[in-house]
Coordinates of C-alpha atoms and ligand atoms in Angstrom, one line a residue:
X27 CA 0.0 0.0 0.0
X28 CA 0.9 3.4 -1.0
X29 CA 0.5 5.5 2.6
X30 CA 2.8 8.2 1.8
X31 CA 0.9 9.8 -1.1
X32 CA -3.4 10.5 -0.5
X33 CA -4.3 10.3 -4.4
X34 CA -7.4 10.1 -6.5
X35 CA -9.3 6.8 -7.8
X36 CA -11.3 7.5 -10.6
X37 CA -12.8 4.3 -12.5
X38 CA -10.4 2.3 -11.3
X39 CA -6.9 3.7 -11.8
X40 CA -4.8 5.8 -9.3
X41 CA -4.1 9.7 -10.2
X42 CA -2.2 12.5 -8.8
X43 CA -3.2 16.1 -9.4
X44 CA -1.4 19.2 -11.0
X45 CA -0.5 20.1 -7.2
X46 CA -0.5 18.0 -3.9
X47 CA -0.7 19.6 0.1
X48 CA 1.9 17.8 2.8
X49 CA 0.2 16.1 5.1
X50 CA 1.6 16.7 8.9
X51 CA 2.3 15.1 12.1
X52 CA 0.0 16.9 14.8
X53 CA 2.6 15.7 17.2
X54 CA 5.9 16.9 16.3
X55 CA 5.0 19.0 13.1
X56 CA 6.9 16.5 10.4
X57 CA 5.6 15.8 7.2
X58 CA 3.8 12.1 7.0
X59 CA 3.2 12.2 3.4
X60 CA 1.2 14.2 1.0
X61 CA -2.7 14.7 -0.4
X62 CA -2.9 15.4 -3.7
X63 CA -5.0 18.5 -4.5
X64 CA -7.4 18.3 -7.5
X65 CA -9.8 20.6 -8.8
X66 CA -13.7 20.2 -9.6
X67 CA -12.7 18.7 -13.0
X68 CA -11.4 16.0 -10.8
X69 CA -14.3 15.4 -9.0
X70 CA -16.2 15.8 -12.1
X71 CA -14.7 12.5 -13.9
X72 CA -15.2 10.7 -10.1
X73 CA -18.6 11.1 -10.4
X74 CA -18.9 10.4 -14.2
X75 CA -17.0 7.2 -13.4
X76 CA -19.2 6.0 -10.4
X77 CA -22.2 6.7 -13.0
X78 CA -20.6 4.8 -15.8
X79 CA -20.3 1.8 -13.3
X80 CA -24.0 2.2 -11.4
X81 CA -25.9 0.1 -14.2
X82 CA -23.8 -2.7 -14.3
X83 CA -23.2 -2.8 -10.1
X84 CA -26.2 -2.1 -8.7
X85 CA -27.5 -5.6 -10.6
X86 CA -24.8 -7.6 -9.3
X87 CA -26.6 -9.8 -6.9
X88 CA -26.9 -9.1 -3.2
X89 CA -24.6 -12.4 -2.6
X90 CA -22.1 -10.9 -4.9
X91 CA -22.0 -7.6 -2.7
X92 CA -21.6 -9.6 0.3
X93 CA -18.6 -11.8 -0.8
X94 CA -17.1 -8.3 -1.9
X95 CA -17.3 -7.2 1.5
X96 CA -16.0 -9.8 3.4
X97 CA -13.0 -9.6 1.4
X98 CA -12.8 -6.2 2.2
X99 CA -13.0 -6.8 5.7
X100 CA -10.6 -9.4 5.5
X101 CA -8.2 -7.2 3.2
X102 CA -8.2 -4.5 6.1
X103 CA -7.9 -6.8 8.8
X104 CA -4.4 -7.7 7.0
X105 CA -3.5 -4.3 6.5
X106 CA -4.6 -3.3 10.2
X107 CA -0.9 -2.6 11.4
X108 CA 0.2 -0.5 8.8
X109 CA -2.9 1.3 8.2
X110 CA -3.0 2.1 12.1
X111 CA 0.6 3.4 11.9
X112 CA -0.2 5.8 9.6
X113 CA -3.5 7.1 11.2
X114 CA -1.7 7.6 14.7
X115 CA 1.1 9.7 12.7
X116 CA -1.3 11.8 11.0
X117 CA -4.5 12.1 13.0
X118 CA -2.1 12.8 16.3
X119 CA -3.9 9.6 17.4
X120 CA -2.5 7.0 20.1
X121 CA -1.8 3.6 18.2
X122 CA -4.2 1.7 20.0
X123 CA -6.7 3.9 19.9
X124 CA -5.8 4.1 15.9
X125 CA -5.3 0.3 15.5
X126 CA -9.5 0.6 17.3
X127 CA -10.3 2.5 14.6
X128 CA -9.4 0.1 11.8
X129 CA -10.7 -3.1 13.9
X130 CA -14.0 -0.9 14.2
X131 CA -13.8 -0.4 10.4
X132 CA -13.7 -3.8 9.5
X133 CA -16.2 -4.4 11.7
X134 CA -18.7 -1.8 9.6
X135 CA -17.8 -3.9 6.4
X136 CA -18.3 -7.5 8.4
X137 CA -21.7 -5.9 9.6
X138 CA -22.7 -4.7 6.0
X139 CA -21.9 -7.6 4.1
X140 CA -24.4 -9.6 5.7
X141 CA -27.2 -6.8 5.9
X142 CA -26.4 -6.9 1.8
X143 CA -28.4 -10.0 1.6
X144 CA -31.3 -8.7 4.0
X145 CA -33.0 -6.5 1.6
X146 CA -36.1 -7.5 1.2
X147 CA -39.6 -6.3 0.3
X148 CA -43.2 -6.9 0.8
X149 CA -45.8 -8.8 -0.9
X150 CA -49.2 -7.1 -0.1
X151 CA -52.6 -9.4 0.1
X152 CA -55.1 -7.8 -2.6
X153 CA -58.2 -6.4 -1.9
X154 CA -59.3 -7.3 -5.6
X155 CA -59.2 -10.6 -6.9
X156 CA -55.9 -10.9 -9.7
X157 CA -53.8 -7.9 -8.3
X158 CA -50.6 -8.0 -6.8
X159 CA -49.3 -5.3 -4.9
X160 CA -45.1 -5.8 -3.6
X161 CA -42.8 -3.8 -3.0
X162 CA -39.2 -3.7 -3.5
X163 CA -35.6 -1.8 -2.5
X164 CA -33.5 -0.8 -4.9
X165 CA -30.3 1.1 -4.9
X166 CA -30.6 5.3 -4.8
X167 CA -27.9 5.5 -7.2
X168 CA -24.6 7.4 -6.9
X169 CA -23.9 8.2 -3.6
X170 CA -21.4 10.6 -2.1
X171 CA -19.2 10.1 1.6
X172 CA -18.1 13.1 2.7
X173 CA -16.0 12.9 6.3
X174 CA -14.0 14.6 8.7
X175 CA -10.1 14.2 9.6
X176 CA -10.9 13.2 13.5
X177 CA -12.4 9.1 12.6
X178 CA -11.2 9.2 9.0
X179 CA -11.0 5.7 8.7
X180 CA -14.0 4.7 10.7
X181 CA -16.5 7.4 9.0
X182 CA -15.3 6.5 6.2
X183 CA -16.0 3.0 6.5
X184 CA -19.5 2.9 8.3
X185 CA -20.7 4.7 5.1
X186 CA -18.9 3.0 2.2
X187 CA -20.2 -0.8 3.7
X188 CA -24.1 0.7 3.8
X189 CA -23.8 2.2 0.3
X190 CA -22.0 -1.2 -1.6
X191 CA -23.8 -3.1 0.2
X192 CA -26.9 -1.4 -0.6
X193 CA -25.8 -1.2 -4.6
X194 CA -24.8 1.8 -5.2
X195 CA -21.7 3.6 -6.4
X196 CA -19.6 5.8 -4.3
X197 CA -17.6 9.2 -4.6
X198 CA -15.6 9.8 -1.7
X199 CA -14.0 12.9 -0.1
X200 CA -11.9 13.3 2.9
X201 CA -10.5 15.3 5.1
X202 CA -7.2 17.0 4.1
X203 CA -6.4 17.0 7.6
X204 CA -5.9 13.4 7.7
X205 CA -6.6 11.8 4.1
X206 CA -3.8 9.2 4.0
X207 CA -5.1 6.3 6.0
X208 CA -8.8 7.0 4.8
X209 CA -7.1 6.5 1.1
X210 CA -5.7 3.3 2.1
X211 CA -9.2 2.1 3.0
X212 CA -10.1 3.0 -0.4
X213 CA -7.3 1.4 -1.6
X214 CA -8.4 -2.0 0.3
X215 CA -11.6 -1.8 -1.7
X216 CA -9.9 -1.3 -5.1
X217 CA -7.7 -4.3 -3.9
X218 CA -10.4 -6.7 -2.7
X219 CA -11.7 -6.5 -6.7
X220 CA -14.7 -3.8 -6.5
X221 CA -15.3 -3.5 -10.4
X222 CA -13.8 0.5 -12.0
X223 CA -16.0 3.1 -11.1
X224 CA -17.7 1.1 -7.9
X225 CA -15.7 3.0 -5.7
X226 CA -14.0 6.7 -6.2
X227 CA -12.2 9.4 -4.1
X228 CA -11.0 12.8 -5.1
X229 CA -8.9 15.3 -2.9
X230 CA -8.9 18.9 -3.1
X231 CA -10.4 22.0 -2.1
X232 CA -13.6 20.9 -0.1
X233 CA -15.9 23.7 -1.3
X234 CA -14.9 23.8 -5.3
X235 CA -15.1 19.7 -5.1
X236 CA -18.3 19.2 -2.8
X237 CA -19.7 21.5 -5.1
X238 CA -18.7 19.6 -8.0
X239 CA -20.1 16.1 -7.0
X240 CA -23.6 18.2 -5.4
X241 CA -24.4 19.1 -9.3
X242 CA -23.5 15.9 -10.7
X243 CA -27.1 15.0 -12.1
X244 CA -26.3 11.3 -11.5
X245 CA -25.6 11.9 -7.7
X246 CA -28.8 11.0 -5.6
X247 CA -27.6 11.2 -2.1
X248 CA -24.9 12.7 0.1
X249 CA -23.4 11.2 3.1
X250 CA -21.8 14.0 5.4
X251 CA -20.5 13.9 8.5
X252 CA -18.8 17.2 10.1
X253 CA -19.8 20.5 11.8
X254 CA -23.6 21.0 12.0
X255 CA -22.2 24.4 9.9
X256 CA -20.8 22.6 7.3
X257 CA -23.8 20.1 7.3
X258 CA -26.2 23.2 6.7
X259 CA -24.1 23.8 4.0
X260 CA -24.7 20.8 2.4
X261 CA -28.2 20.3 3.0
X262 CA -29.0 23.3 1.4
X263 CA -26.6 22.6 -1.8
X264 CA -28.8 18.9 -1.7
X265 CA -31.9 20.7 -1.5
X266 CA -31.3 22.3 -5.1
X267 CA -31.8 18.9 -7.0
X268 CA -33.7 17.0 -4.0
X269 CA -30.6 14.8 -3.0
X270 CA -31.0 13.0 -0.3
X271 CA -29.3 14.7 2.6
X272 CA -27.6 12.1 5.1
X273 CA -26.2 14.4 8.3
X274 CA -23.9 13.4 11.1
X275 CA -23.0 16.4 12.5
X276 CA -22.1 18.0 16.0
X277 CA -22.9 17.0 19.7
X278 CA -22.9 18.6 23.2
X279 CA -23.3 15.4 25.3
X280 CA -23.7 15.7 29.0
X281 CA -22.6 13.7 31.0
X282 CA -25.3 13.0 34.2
X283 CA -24.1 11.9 37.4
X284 CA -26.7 11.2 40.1
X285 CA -25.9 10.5 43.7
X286 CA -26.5 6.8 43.3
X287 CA -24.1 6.3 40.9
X288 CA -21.1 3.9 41.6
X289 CA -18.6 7.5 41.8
X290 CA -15.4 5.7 41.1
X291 CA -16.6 3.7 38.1
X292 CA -18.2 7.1 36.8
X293 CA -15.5 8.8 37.3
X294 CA -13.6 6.2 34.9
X295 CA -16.0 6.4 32.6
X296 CA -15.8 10.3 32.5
X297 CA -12.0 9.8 31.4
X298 CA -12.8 7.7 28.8
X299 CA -15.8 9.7 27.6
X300 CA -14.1 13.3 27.7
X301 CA -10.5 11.9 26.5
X302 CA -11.1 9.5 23.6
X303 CA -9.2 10.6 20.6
X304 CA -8.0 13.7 22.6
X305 CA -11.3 14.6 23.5
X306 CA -12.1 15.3 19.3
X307 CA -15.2 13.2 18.9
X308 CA -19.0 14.0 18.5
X309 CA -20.2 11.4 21.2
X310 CA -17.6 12.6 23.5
X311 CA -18.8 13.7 26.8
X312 CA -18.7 17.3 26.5
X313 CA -20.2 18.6 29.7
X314 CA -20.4 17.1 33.6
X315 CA -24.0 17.6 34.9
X316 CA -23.6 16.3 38.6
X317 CA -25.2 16.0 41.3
X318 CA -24.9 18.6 44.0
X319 CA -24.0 16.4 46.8
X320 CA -21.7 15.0 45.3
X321 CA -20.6 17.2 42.7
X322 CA -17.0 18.3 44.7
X323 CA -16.2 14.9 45.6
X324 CA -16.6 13.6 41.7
X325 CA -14.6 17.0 40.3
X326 CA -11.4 16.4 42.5
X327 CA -11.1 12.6 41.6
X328 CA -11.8 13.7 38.1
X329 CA -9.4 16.3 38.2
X330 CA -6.6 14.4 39.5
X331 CA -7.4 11.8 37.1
X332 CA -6.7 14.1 34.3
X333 CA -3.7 15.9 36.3
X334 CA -1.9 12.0 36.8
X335 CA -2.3 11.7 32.4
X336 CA 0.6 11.0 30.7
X337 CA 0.9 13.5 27.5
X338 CA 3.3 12.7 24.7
X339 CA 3.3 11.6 20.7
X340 CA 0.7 8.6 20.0
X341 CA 3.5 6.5 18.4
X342 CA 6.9 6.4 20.8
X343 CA 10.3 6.0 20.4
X344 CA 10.6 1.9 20.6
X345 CA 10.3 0.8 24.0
X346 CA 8.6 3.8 25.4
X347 CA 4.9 3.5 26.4
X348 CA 2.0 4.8 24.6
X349 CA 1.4 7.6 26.8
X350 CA -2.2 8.5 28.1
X351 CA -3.0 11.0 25.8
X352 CA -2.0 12.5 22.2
X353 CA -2.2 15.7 20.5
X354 CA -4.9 17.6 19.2
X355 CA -5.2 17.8 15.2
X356 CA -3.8 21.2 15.1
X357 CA -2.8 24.6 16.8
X358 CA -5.8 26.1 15.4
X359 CA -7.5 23.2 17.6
X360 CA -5.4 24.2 21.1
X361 CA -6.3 28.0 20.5
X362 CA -10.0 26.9 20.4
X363 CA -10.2 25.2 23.3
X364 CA -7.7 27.1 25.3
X365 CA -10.3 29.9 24.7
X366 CA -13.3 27.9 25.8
X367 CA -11.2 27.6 29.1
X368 CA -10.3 31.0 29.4
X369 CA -13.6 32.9 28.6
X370 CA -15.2 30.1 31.7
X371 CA -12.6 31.5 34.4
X372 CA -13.3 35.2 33.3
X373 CA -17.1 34.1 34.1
X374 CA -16.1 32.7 37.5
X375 CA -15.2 29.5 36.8
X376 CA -12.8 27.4 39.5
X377 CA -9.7 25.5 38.2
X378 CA -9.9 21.8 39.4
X379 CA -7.0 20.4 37.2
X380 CA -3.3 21.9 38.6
X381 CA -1.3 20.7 35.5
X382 CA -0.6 23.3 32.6
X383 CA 2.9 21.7 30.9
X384 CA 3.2 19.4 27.9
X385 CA 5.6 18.8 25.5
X386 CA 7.1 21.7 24.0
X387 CA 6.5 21.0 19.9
X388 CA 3.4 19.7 18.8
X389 CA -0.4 20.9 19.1
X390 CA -0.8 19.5 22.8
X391 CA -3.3 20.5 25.4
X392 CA -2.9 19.3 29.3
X393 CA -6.4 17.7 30.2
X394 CA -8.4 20.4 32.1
X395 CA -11.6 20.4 34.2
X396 CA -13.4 23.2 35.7
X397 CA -16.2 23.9 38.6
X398 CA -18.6 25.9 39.2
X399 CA -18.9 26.8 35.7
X400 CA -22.1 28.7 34.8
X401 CA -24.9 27.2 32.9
X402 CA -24.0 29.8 29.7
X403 CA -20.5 29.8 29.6
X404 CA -19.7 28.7 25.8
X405 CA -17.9 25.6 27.9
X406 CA -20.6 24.2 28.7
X407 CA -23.5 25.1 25.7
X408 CA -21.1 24.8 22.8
X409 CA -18.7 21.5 21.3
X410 CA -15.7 21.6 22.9
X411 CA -13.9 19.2 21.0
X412 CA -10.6 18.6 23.1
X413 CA -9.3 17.4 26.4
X414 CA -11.5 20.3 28.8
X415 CA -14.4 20.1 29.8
X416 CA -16.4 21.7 32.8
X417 CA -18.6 20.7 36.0
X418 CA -22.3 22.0 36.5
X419 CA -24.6 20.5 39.4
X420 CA -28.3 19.9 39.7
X421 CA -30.0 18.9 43.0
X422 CA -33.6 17.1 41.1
X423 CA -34.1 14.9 38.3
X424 CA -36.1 17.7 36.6
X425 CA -33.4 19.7 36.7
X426 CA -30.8 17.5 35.3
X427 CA -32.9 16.7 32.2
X428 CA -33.8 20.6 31.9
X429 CA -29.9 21.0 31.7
X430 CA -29.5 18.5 29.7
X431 CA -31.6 19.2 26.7
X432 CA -31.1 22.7 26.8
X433 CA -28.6 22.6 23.9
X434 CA -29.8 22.6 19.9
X435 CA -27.6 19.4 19.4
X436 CA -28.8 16.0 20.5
X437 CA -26.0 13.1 18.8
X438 CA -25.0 11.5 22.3
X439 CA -26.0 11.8 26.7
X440 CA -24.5 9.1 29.2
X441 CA -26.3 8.8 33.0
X442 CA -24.7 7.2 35.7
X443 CA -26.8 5.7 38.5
X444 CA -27.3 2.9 40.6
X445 CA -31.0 2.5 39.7
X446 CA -32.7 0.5 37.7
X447 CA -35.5 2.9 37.4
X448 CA -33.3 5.9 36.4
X449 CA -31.6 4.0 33.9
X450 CA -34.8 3.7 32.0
X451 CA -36.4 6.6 33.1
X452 CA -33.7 9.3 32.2
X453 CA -33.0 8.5 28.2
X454 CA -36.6 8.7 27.9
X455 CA -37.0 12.2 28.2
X456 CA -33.9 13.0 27.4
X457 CA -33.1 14.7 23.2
X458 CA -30.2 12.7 21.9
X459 CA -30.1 9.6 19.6
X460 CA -27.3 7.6 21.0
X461 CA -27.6 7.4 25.4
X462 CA -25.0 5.4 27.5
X463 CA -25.7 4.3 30.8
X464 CA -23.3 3.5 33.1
X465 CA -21.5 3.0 29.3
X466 CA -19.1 5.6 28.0
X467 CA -18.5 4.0 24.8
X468 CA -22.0 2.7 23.3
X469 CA -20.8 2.7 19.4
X470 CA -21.1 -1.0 18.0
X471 CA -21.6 -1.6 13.5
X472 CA -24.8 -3.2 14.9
X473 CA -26.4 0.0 16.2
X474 CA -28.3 2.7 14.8
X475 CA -25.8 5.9 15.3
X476 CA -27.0 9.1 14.4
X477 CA -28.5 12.5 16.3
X478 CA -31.4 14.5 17.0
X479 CA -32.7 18.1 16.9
X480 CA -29.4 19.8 15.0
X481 CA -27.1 16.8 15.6
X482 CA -28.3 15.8 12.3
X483 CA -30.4 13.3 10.3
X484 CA -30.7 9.8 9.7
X485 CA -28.8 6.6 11.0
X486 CA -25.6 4.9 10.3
X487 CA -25.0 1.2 11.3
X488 CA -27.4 -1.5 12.4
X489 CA -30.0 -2.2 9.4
X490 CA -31.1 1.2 9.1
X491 CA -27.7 2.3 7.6
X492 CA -28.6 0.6 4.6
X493 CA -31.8 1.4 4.2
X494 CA -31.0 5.1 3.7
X495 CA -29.0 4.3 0.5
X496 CA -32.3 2.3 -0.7
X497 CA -35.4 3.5 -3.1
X498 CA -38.7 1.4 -2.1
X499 CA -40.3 0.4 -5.6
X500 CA -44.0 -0.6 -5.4
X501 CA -45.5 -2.7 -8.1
X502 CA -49.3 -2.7 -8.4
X503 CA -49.4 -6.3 -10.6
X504 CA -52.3 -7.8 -12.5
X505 CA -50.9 -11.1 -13.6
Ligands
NAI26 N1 -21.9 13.3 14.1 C1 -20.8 12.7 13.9 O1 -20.8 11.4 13.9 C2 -19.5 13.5 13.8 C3 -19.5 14.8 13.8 N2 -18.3 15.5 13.7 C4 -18.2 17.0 13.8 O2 -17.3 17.5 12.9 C5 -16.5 18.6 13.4 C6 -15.1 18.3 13.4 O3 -14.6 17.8 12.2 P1 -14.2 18.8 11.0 O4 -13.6 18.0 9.9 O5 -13.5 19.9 11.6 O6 -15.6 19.3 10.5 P2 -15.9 20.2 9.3 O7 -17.3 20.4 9.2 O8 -15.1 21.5 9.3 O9 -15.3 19.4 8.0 C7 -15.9 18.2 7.7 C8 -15.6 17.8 6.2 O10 -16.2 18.8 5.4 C9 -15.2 19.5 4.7 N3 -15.7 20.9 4.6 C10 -15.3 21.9 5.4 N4 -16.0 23.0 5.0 C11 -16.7 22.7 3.9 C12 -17.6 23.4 3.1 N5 -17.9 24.7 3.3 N6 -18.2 22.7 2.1 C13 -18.0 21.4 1.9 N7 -17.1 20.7 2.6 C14 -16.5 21.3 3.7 C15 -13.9 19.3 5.4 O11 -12.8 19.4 4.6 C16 -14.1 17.9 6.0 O12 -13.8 17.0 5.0 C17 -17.0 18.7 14.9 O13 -18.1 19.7 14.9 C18 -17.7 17.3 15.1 O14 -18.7 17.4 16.1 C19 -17.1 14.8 13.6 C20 -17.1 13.4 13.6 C21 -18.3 12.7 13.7
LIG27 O1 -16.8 11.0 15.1 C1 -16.8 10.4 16.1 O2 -16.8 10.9 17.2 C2 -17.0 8.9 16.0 O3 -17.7 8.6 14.9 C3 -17.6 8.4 17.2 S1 -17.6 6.7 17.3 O4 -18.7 6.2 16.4 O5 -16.3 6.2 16.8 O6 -17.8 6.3 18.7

């Protein structure tokens, strides 16, 4: 594989542009490779190619599909190491957590090749003697995945496996933030034998090429997943030929602790939720909604959670451990959270975390928690994104859920309690489409992921995923 250099795949061959970006190391600032950087002519012949190819693909038989996709799950499973590598280096990811990634990748593609031979329809009794009424699925057609630098392996994945799987063809774009892995995943898919013009990508300017692909008559629905900004964006571009919009954009998840929880194992779970991937992902835990009588106790074991973190490059020198937590993706990234964190203390915000150092080159941030942090400081009612988050109490269950849901994002919530009762109580009325109890990390292939209110629209995963790359054809029959 070819990790060094992100190019484009257009009907089956492998292209570099008339200019290419480097791609860098968030934690020391090195160059990992580069991204080659097309223009919307590029992306043009991408989706002309995943059109050439939709006739002939999306009648292949659903058993066809599925044998395709194991071997692409296979294929990446091989490839996990060096894929992982790369992904650490330049998503400033831990190598666990970036060899995770690619094992939750092939997981999507596992997941999707046997929902490829669950599509089925209906066959409707008739009301008049010799009709027939079924009903059928059939693929939407070409179908664009559009995704983010902070999963761009995963994200990439989850939506590639529903749309093969589902029969149509794809136009991908990632991230030039962190394109070099995500191209290797395509590159798995060309390798595993998906016919020319089944499966394209095309780097370059995201506006001129997302533009592009949006006016390609033969594209019928678009895949996003980014800032609900950005997904506005889109939606609006999809509205002007009726494309179907698929949107997985920003959360604010808060994270409710009630007295009855079990405090320690909350606590973990809080370092898990808030510090995954450096703190850069949707479902993260993004605020601490806890309980007033025990709101100090659960800060300072928190805090010195975050305080004892090891902070260093997520792939080591040989020999030296993986350290506790990586880089952000870029300074831009530490200036934006450093502000969150500042503007809370000028509101009267309390410190809990002590430590400010990290390593000197690199975008790195030290882990920080704060208390007493009012209900509208931008800390607490916008996406943080990054290793900080901050502490806000509530003494009734009324009020928890009142705090809660009063955010215009819904992706992700997580309660902690002891009780049974609570634990089916609280997601109820709570506005989010994913809710871990007592779990910090609910995301399986196997489950429906996707947000309410302005965290976006639809569901990726579980059966529903493929669904959304599906038209339902009735038949009215007289035989
Ligand atoms: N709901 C979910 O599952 C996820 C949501 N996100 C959200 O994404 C954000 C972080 O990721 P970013 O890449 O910074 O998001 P972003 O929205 O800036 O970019 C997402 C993708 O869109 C492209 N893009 C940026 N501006 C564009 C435009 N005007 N037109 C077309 N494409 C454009 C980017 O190059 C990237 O490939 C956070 O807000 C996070 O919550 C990230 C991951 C998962
Ligand atoms: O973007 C993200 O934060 C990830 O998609 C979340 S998860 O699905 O990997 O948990």
């Amino acid at each position: 594989m070819n990790l060094k250099s992100a190019r484009h795949l257009v009907n089956g061959s492998w292209h570099t542009a008339g200019s290419a970006k480097d791609v860098t190391d968030p934690g020391n600032g090195s160059t990992v490779g580069e991204v080659a950087w097309g223009t919307a002519g590029d992306a043009t012949k991408a989706a002309d190619a995943a059109a050439e190819a939709f006739g002939s693909w999306s009648r292949t038989t659903v058993r066809q599909r599925a044998d395709l996709l194991r071997t692409a799950a296979e294929l990446l499973a091989d490839r996990r190491d060096e894929l992982a590598h790369t992904l650490a280096l330049e998503a400033g990811k831990r190598l666990p957590e970036a060899q995770g990634e690619v094992d939750f990748s092939v997981e999507y593609f596992r997941w999707f090749a046997e929902e490829a031979r669950r599509t089925t329809g209906t066959v409707s009794p008739p009301e008049l003697q010799g009709r027939r009424h079924l009903s059928t699925r059939k693929p939407i057609g070409v179908a664009l995945s559009l995704t983010p630098w902070n999963f761009p392996v995963s994200i990439q994945a989850r939506k590639l496996a529903a749309m093969l799987a589902a029969g149509c063809t794809v136009v991908g774009r990632v991230s030039e933030k962190a394109p070099l892995a995500a191209t290797g995943l395509f590159e798995v898919l060309h390798d595993a034998g998906f016919p020319a013009g089944v499966v394209n990508l095309v780097h370059g300017p995201s506006r001129e090429i997302t533009a592009a692909l949006m006016s390609h008559p033969a594209v019928r629905a678009v895949s996003f997943t980014g800032s609900t900004g950005v997904g506005r964006q889109i939606m609006a571009s999809a509205s002007e030929r009726v494309v179907r919009p698929l949107l997985e954009l920003g959360g604010n998840a808060p994270f409710i602790v009630f007295e009855d929880a079990d405090l320690d194992a909350a606590v973990e779970g809080a370092v898990l939720g808030r510090l995954r991937n450096t703190g850069q992902s949707c479902v993260a835990a993004n605020r601490f909604l806890v309980q007033d009588s025990i709101a100090e106790e659960f800060a300072q074991k928190l805090g010195a959670r975050f305080d004892a973190m090891s902070i260093g490059h997520g792939v080591p020198d040989d020999g030296a451990p993986v350290p506790d937590l990586g880089p952000v993706i870029d300074a831009d990234r530490v200036s934006a959270v450093q502000a969150l964190v500042d503007d809370a203390e000028e509101r009267g915000a309390r410190r809990v975390t002590q430590r400010t150092s990290v390593p000197a080159q690199g975008s790195f941030l030290a882990p920080t928690l704060l208390a007493d942090v009012p209900d509208d400081a931008p800390l607490v009612t916008e996406e943080v994104f990054g290793p900080a988050a901050g502490v806000v109490t509530f003494s009734s269950e009324e009020e928890a859920i009142r705090k809660a849901n009063a955010t215009e994002m819904g992706l992700a919530a997580y309660v902690w309690s002891g009780s049974p009762r609570r634990g089916w109580d609280i997601p109820e009325q709570l506005e989010a489409g994913i809710v871990g109890v007592n779990d910090p990390l609910p995301s399986v292939a196997f489950a429906p992921m996707g947000g309410a209110k302005q965290s976006g629209l639809g569901r990726e995963g579980s059966s529903l995923g493929l669904e959304e790359f599906e038209e339902v054809q009735y038949v009215a029959w007289r035989p």
